[in-house]
Coordinates of C-alpha atoms in Angstrom, one line a residue:
X876 CA -17.1 3.7 16.5
X877 CA -17.1 7.2 17.3
X878 CA -18.8 8.1 13.8
X879 CA -21.9 6.0 15.0
X880 CA -22.2 7.8 18.4
X881 CA -22.0 11.2 16.3
X882 CA -24.2 10.1 13.7
X883 CA -26.7 9.2 16.5
X884 CA -26.1 12.5 18.6
X885 CA -26.9 14.1 15.6
X886 CA -30.7 13.9 15.5
X887 CA -30.3 15.9 19.3
X888 CA -28.8 18.8 17.7
X889 CA -25.4 18.5 19.5
X890 CA -23.2 21.2 18.5
X891 CA -20.4 19.4 15.8
X892 CA -22.1 16.2 15.7
X893 CA -22.5 16.7 12.1
X894 CA -19.2 17.3 11.5
X895 CA -18.8 13.3 11.6
X896 CA -20.7 13.1 8.4
X897 CA -17.8 14.3 6.4
X898 CA -15.1 12.4 5.2
X899 CA -12.7 15.3 5.2
X900 CA -13.0 15.9 8.8
X901 CA -12.8 12.3 9.8
X902 CA -9.6 11.8 7.6
X903 CA -7.9 14.6 9.1
X904 CA -8.8 13.2 12.7
X905 CA -7.5 9.7 11.4
X906 CA -4.1 10.9 10.0
X907 CA -3.5 13.3 13.2
X908 CA -4.6 10.3 15.7
X909 CA -2.5 7.7 13.5
X910 CA 0.4 9.8 13.9
X911 CA 0.5 10.8 17.7
X912 CA 0.0 7.0 18.2
X913 CA 3.0 6.0 16.0
X914 CA 5.2 8.5 17.8
X915 CA 4.0 7.9 21.5
X916 CA 3.9 4.3 21.3
X917 CA 7.0 4.1 19.3
X918 CA 9.3 5.3 21.6
X919 CA 7.6 3.0 24.4
X920 CA 8.2 0.1 22.3
X921 CA 11.7 0.6 21.6
X922 CA 12.5 0.8 24.9
X923 CA 10.5 -2.6 25.8
X924 CA 12.3 -4.4 23.0
X925 CA 15.8 -2.9 24.4
X926 CA 14.9 -4.3 27.9
X927 CA 14.3 -7.7 26.2
X928 CA 17.3 -7.8 24.0
X929 CA 15.2 -7.9 21.0
X930 CA 17.8 -6.9 18.7
X931 CA 18.4 -7.5 14.9
X932 CA 21.8 -9.1 14.2
X933 CA 24.2 -6.6 13.2
X934 CA 24.4 -6.4 9.4
X935 CA 27.0 -7.5 6.9
X936 CA 29.5 -4.3 6.7
X937 CA 29.9 -5.3 2.8
X938 CA 26.0 -5.1 2.4
X939 CA 25.4 -2.1 4.6
X940 CA 29.1 0.0 5.0
X941 CA 27.0 2.7 7.0
X942 CA 25.9 0.2 9.7
X943 CA 28.2 1.5 12.5
X944 CA 25.4 3.0 14.5
X945 CA 22.8 0.3 13.9
X946 CA 24.2 -2.5 15.9
X947 CA 21.7 -3.8 18.3
X948 CA 18.5 -2.3 16.6
X949 CA 15.2 -3.5 17.5
X950 CA 13.1 -5.1 15.1
X951 CA 9.4 -5.9 14.7
X952 CA 8.6 -2.2 14.3
X953 CA 5.7 -3.0 12.4
X954 CA 3.8 -3.4 15.1
X955 CA 3.7 0.1 15.8
X956 CA 2.4 0.7 12.3
X957 CA -0.2 -1.6 12.7
X958 CA -1.3 -0.3 15.9
X959 CA -1.4 3.3 15.0
X960 CA -3.3 2.4 11.8
X961 CA -5.9 -0.2 13.1
X962 CA -7.2 2.3 16.0
X963 CA -7.9 5.3 14.4
X964 CA -9.9 3.3 11.7
X965 CA -12.0 1.8 14.7
X966 CA -12.4 5.3 15.8
X967 CA -13.3 7.3 12.9
X968 CA -14.4 4.6 10.4
X969 CA -17.8 3.0 9.5
X970 CA -17.1 -0.7 10.7
X971 CA -19.9 -1.9 8.7
X972 CA -18.6 -0.9 5.3
X973 CA -17.1 -4.0 3.6
X974 CA -14.1 -2.3 2.3
X975 CA -13.1 -1.0 6.0
X976 CA -13.4 -4.5 7.3
X977 CA -11.3 -5.8 4.3
X978 CA -8.3 -3.6 5.2
X979 CA -8.7 -4.3 8.7
X980 CA -8.7 -8.0 8.2
X981 CA -6.1 -7.6 5.4
X982 CA -3.5 -5.7 8.3
X983 CA -4.0 -8.2 10.6
X984 CA -3.4 -11.3 8.6
X985 CA -0.1 -10.4 7.0
X986 CA 1.0 -8.3 10.2
X987 CA 0.7 -11.7 12.2
X988 CA 2.2 -13.7 9.1
X989 CA 5.1 -11.4 9.3
X990 CA 5.4 -11.4 12.8
X991 CA 5.4 -15.2 13.0
X992 CA 8.6 -14.8 10.7
X993 CA 10.5 -12.1 12.6
X994 CA 9.9 -14.1 15.6
X995 CA 11.1 -17.1 14.6
X996 CA 14.2 -15.3 13.4
X997 CA 14.9 -14.2 16.6
X998 CA 14.2 -17.3 18.5
X999 CA 14.8 -20.2 16.2
X1000 CA 16.5 -19.7 12.8
X1001 CA 17.9 -16.9 11.1
X1002 CA 16.2 -17.7 7.9
X1003 CA 12.9 -17.4 9.6
X1004 CA 9.7 -19.2 8.5
X1005 CA 9.7 -21.1 5.3
X1006 CA 8.9 -19.0 1.8
X1007 CA 6.3 -21.7 1.0
X1008 CA 4.6 -20.8 4.0
X1009 CA 4.7 -17.0 3.5
X1010 CA 3.4 -17.1 0.1
X1011 CA 0.7 -19.5 1.2
X1012 CA -0.4 -17.4 3.7
X1013 CA -0.6 -14.6 1.2
X1014 CA -2.4 -16.6 -1.5
X1015 CA -4.8 -17.4 1.3
X1016 CA -5.6 -13.8 2.0
X1017 CA -5.5 -13.2 -2.0
X1018 CA -8.6 -15.6 -2.0
X1019 CA -10.1 -14.4 0.6
X1020 CA -10.1 -10.8 -0.8
X1021 CA -11.2 -12.0 -4.3
X1022 CA -14.1 -14.4 -3.2
X1023 CA -15.2 -11.2 -0.8
X1024 CA -15.6 -8.8 -3.8
X1025 CA -17.4 -11.6 -5.8
X1026 CA -19.9 -12.7 -3.2
X1027 CA -20.6 -9.5 -1.0
X1028 CA -23.7 -7.7 -2.2
X1029 CA -22.1 -4.6 -0.8
X1030 CA -19.0 -4.8 -3.5
X1031 CA -20.4 -3.2 -6.4
X1032 CA -19.4 -0.8 -9.1
X1033 CA -21.6 1.8 -11.3
X1034 CA -20.7 3.4 -14.7
X1035 CA -21.6 5.5 -17.4
X1036 CA -22.6 8.3 -14.8
X1037 CA -24.7 11.2 -15.4
X1038 CA -24.8 13.8 -12.8
X1039 CA -27.6 16.1 -12.6
X1040 CA -27.4 19.2 -10.4
X1041 CA -30.4 21.1 -9.1
X1042 CA -30.4 23.9 -6.5
X1043 CA -31.3 22.7 -2.9
X1044 CA -30.7 23.8 0.7
X1045 CA -28.8 21.1 1.9
X1046 CA -25.0 19.9 2.7
X1047 CA -23.1 18.9 -0.5
X1048 CA -19.2 18.9 0.7
X1049 CA -19.3 15.1 -0.2
X1050 CA -20.8 15.1 -3.3
X1051 CA -19.4 17.7 -5.9
X1052 CA -16.1 19.0 -6.4
X1053 CA -16.9 22.7 -5.5
X1054 CA -16.1 24.8 -2.6
X1055 CA -18.5 27.7 -3.7
X1056 CA -21.2 28.7 -0.8
X1057 CA -23.4 30.1 -3.6
X1058 CA -24.9 27.5 -5.5
X1059 CA -25.5 24.2 -3.4
X1060 CA -26.6 21.6 -5.8
X1061 CA -27.5 18.0 -5.0
X1062 CA -26.4 14.9 -7.4
X1063 CA -28.4 12.1 -9.4
X1064 CA -27.0 9.0 -11.1
X1065 CA -29.0 8.4 -14.4
X1066 CA -28.7 5.7 -16.6
X1067 CA -26.6 3.7 -13.8
X1068 CA -27.1 0.4 -12.0
X1069 CA -24.9 -1.3 -9.4
X1070 CA -23.4 -4.0 -10.8
X1071 CA -20.7 -6.5 -10.2
X1072 CA -17.9 -6.2 -12.3
X1073 CA -14.4 -7.9 -13.6
X1074 CA -13.2 -4.6 -15.1
X1075 CA -10.1 -2.8 -14.3
X1076 CA -8.5 0.6 -15.5
X1077 CA -6.1 0.4 -18.5
X1078 CA -4.0 3.3 -17.8
X1079 CA -2.8 5.6 -20.9
X1080 CA -5.7 4.3 -23.1
X1081 CA -8.8 6.4 -24.5
X1082 CA -10.9 3.0 -23.8
X1083 CA -9.5 2.8 -20.5
X1084 CA -11.7 0.1 -19.0
X1085 CA -10.9 -3.7 -19.9
X1086 CA -13.2 -6.6 -18.9
X1087 CA -11.2 -9.7 -17.4
X1088 CA -14.2 -11.7 -18.8
X1089 CA -13.9 -10.4 -22.0
X1090 CA -10.5 -12.6 -22.3
X1091 CA -12.7 -15.7 -22.2
X1092 CA -15.3 -15.5 -24.9
X1093 CA -14.7 -18.6 -26.1
X1094 CA -16.1 -20.0 -23.0
X1095 CA -19.7 -19.2 -24.2
X1096 CA -22.0 -19.6 -21.0
X1097 CA -19.0 -19.7 -18.7
X1098 CA -17.4 -16.7 -19.9
X1099 CA -18.5 -15.1 -16.6
X1100 CA -17.4 -17.6 -14.3
X1101 CA -13.9 -17.8 -16.0
X1102 CA -13.9 -13.9 -15.6
X1103 CA -14.2 -14.3 -11.7
X1104 CA -12.1 -17.1 -11.5
X1105 CA -9.1 -15.1 -13.3
X1106 CA -9.9 -12.2 -11.3
X1107 CA -9.5 -14.1 -7.9
X1108 CA -6.0 -15.7 -9.5
X1109 CA -5.3 -11.7 -10.5
X1110 CA -5.7 -10.9 -6.7
X1111 CA -3.8 -13.3 -5.5
X1112 CA -1.0 -12.8 -7.7
X1113 CA -1.0 -8.8 -7.4
X1114 CA -0.8 -9.5 -3.3
X1115 CA 1.6 -11.9 -3.4
X1116 CA 3.9 -9.4 -5.9
X1117 CA 3.5 -6.1 -4.0
X1118 CA 4.0 -7.5 -0.6
X1119 CA 7.2 -9.2 -1.6
X1120 CA 8.6 -6.3 -3.5
X1121 CA 7.6 -4.6 -0.1
X1122 CA 9.6 -6.6 1.7
X1123 CA 12.5 -6.4 -0.4
X1124 CA 12.2 -2.6 -0.3
X1125 CA 13.1 -2.6 3.3
X1126 CA 16.5 -2.9 3.3
X1127 CA 17.5 0.9 3.9
X1128 CA 16.5 3.7 6.9
X1129 CA 13.1 4.9 6.0
X1130 CA 13.0 3.5 2.4
X1131 CA 9.9 1.4 2.4
X1132 CA 8.1 3.5 5.1
X1133 CA 8.5 6.9 2.8
X1134 CA 8.0 5.4 -0.3
X1135 CA 4.6 3.3 1.0
X1136 CA 3.6 6.8 2.3
X1137 CA 4.0 8.2 -1.0
X1138 CA 1.9 5.4 -2.6
X1139 CA -0.7 5.6 -0.4
X1140 CA -1.6 9.3 -0.6
X1141 CA -1.8 8.6 -4.4
X1142 CA -4.3 5.9 -3.9
X1143 CA -6.2 7.8 -1.7
X1144 CA -6.9 10.4 -4.1
X1145 CA -7.7 7.8 -6.8
X1146 CA -10.1 6.4 -3.7
X1147 CA -11.7 9.5 -3.3
X1148 CA -12.4 10.1 -7.0
X1149 CA -13.9 6.8 -7.5
X1150 CA -16.0 7.3 -4.3
X1151 CA -17.4 10.4 -5.6
X1152 CA -20.1 10.9 -7.9
X1153 CA -19.3 14.2 -9.6
X1154 CA -15.6 13.3 -10.0
X1155 CA -16.4 9.8 -11.2
X1156 CA -18.6 11.7 -13.6
X1157 CA -16.2 14.0 -14.5
X1158 CA -13.1 11.4 -15.1
X1159 CA -15.5 8.9 -16.8
X1160 CA -14.4 6.1 -14.1
X1161 CA -16.0 3.6 -12.1
X1162 CA -17.9 4.8 -9.8
X1163 CA -17.6 2.6 -6.3
X1164 CA -20.1 3.1 -3.5
X1165 CA -18.9 3.3 0.0
X1166 CA -15.6 3.4 -1.1
X1167 CA -15.0 6.8 0.2
X1168 CA -14.1 5.1 4.0
X1169 CA -10.7 3.9 2.1
X1170 CA -9.8 7.6 2.5
X1171 CA -10.3 7.3 6.1
X1172 CA -8.2 4.0 6.5
X1173 CA -5.6 5.3 4.1
X1174 CA -5.2 8.6 6.1
X1175 CA -4.7 6.6 9.4
X1176 CA -2.1 4.1 7.5
X1177 CA 0.0 7.2 6.1
X1178 CA -0.1 9.1 9.4
X1179 CA 1.2 5.7 11.3
X1180 CA 4.0 5.6 8.6
X1181 CA 4.9 9.2 9.1
X1182 CA 5.2 8.7 12.7
X1183 CA 7.3 5.4 12.3
X1184 CA 9.5 7.7 10.1
X1185 CA 10.4 9.7 13.2
X1186 CA 12.2 6.6 14.5
X1187 CA 12.8 4.9 11.3
X1188 CA 15.0 7.6 9.3
X1189 CA 18.7 7.4 9.3
X1190 CA 20.3 6.2 11.6
X1191 CA 17.2 3.9 12.5
X1192 CA 16.2 3.4 16.1
X1193 CA 13.9 0.3 15.1
X1194 CA 13.2 -1.8 11.9
X1195 CA 9.6 -2.5 10.9
X1196 CA 11.1 -5.7 10.0
X1197 CA 8.6 -8.4 8.1
X1198 CA 5.8 -7.7 10.7
X1199 CA 5.4 -4.1 8.9
X1200 CA 6.9 -5.0 5.2
X1201 CA 4.4 -7.8 4.1
X1202 CA 1.6 -5.7 5.8
X1203 CA 2.5 -2.4 3.8
X1204 CA 2.9 -4.5 0.5
X1205 CA -0.5 -6.5 1.2
X1206 CA -2.3 -3.1 2.0
X1207 CA -1.1 -1.2 -0.8
X1208 CA -2.3 -4.4 -3.3
X1209 CA -5.3 -4.7 -1.9
X1210 CA -6.1 -0.8 -1.9
X1211 CA -5.4 -0.9 -5.7
X1212 CA -7.6 -4.1 -6.2
X1213 CA -10.8 -2.5 -4.4
X1214 CA -10.9 0.7 -6.6
X1215 CA -10.1 -1.2 -9.6
X1216 CA -6.8 0.2 -10.2
X1217 CA -4.4 -2.7 -9.8
X1218 CA -3.0 -2.4 -13.2
X1219 CA -1.4 1.2 -12.5
X1220 CA 0.8 -0.7 -9.8
X1221 CA 3.9 -1.3 -12.2
X1222 CA 3.7 2.8 -12.7
X1223 CA 2.7 3.3 -8.9
X1224 CA 4.9 0.9 -7.5
X1225 CA 7.8 1.2 -9.6
X1226 CA 10.6 0.8 -7.1
X1227 CA 8.8 -2.4 -5.6
X1228 CA 8.9 -3.7 -9.4
X1229 CA 12.8 -3.0 -9.7
X1230 CA 13.6 -4.4 -6.5
X1231 CA 11.6 -7.6 -7.3
X1232 CA 12.8 -7.9 -11.0
X1233 CA 16.7 -6.8 -9.8
X1234 CA 16.6 -10.2 -7.6
X1235 CA 15.3 -12.3 -10.4
X1236 CA 17.6 -11.2 -12.5
X1237 CA 20.3 -11.5 -10.5
X1238 CA 19.6 -14.9 -9.5
X1239 CA 19.1 -16.2 -12.5
X1240 CA 21.9 -14.7 -14.0
X1241 CA 24.1 -16.2 -11.5
X1242 CA 22.9 -19.5 -12.0
X1243 CA 23.6 -19.4 -15.7
X1244 CA 26.9 -18.4 -14.5
X1245 CA 27.5 -21.2 -12.4
X1246 CA 26.8 -23.8 -15.0
X1247 CA 29.4 -22.2 -17.0
X1248 CA 31.8 -22.0 -14.3
X1249 CA 31.9 -17.8 -14.4
X1250 CA 30.7 -15.7 -11.2
X1251 CA 28.1 -13.5 -13.5
X1252 CA 26.4 -10.9 -11.9
X1253 CA 23.9 -8.3 -13.4
X1254 CA 24.2 -5.8 -10.7
X1255 CA 26.7 -5.2 -7.9
X1256 CA 24.5 -6.4 -5.6
X1257 CA 20.5 -7.3 -5.3
X1258 CA 17.6 -6.1 -4.1
X1259 CA 18.3 -3.2 -6.8
X1260 CA 19.0 -0.5 -4.0
X1261 CA 22.1 -2.5 -2.4
X1262 CA 24.0 -1.8 -5.7
X1263 CA 24.1 2.1 -5.2
X1264 CA 25.6 1.5 -1.6
X1265 CA 28.1 -0.7 -2.7
X1266 CA 31.5 0.2 -4.5
X1267 CA 32.7 -1.5 -7.3
X1268 CA 36.1 -2.6 -6.0
X1269 CA 34.4 -4.3 -3.1
X1270 CA 33.5 -6.9 -5.4
X1271 CA 35.9 -10.1 -6.1
X1272 CA 38.5 -9.7 -8.8
X1273 CA 36.8 -12.7 -10.7
X1274 CA 33.2 -11.5 -11.1
X1275 CA 31.8 -9.9 -13.8
X1276 CA 29.2 -7.4 -13.6
X1277 CA 26.9 -6.4 -16.3
X1278 CA 25.9 -2.9 -14.9
X1279 CA 28.7 -1.2 -13.1
X1280 CA 27.0 2.0 -12.4
X1281 CA 27.6 3.3 -10.1
X1282 CA 31.3 2.7 -9.6
X1283 CA 31.3 4.3 -5.9
X1284 CA 29.0 4.0 -3.3
X1285 CA 26.2 6.8 -2.4
X1286 CA 25.5 7.3 1.2
X1287 CA 22.3 5.5 2.6
X1288 CA 20.0 8.3 3.5
X1289 CA 20.9 9.8 -0.4
X1290 CA 19.6 6.7 -1.9
X1291 CA 16.8 6.4 0.3
X1292 CA 15.8 10.5 -0.4
X1293 CA 16.4 9.5 -4.5
X1294 CA 14.1 6.8 -4.4
X1295 CA 11.6 8.5 -2.5
X1296 CA 11.6 11.4 -5.4
X1297 CA 11.2 8.7 -8.0
X1298 CA 8.1 7.3 -6.1
X1299 CA 6.9 10.9 -6.4
X1300 CA 7.1 11.1 -10.0
X1301 CA 5.4 7.9 -10.1
X1302 CA 2.6 8.8 -8.0
X1303 CA 2.1 11.9 -9.7
X1304 CA 2.1 10.0 -13.0
X1305 CA -0.5 7.4 -11.8
X1306 CA -3.0 10.6 -10.7
X1307 CA -2.4 12.1 -14.1
X1308 CA -3.5 8.9 -16.0
X1309 CA -7.0 9.8 -15.2
X1310 CA -6.8 12.4 -18.0
X1311 CA -4.0 11.3 -20.0
X1312 CA -5.4 8.6 -22.0

């Protein structure tokens, strides 16, 4: 909202009004504002939840041996993250931007889905919402995002970017990767038209774009339609996978919030490069007009997560619950889909992937063992992070575990910090795929 106000005031030569045209300025404001909201509102929200006895039940000591300070910790902290993300986005973002609209809808939709799950856990059933209902809610969002990218005339890309530089006397910060004030330039797109595309970036390969419709050449005149149908199903699958992976990762203090903040910083860099003419030309990647507004949203989201860590770091004063974890995963997935970098998710979200795969392996291997009359496990415990905080001697003697390392238990804060480091390495690797092909 403030963007439109100051852009209007710019015509009256109001000092400082032109600053609002710069992504960098609005992104910093969004981050700071989200951080302040998250810390300020977080303290009051925690007090409110305690007054009304909205606590999470004490965790099983076998699963969480460090829970001595976590009895009666409030949940639904995702409300803090959502509020601290949405408000700065509304204040500093361009609200008519299709990508900003999609991110706000994603946040509210999955936040509401997670809120209902947390509410049911506290009031009616410990199991909360039925898994099929959660999956259906995620699928509906995925369908909506996929169809929006197909239908909206504003959701387009440009390829084969050529940038011509000429001296001019005008502002250029948002267009070129140069901080020199000596040679102002303007940028011009050549040989490029806005198109609808089912292409996505394939990391680590020289011919780095793959088009989903290319897999359906056998369908002749229906090839394009088949490509878009596949893209929509891919969108649904990715949102489900990342959202549930984020949910599984939310099992230690600060774990999910910290990992997600790191992931989103990397996505912010990729989104800015994809929305900048000169960077898109330099890296030979798809140029996505108007995607720079994603940087505003991402800055607010990272600020909200950082502020939430003020209370969620060990020992946690509040848990985010499904209200936060489902929304966080969905936000990451939709961001990657919008900038056509969804195939980078296995690299960027390696921790989420390990959490999901560990649960799948553990569950199926245990079922196989039950049929044989054996108690078989791949890990000491799943999800993956739990195997590090459980000692081998805590398992029943008749359990057969494939991966017995580590034999002892790591402290929760050490596990969290090491998972953050792994995510940092993955984020750096995801960014350098722009050059490593």
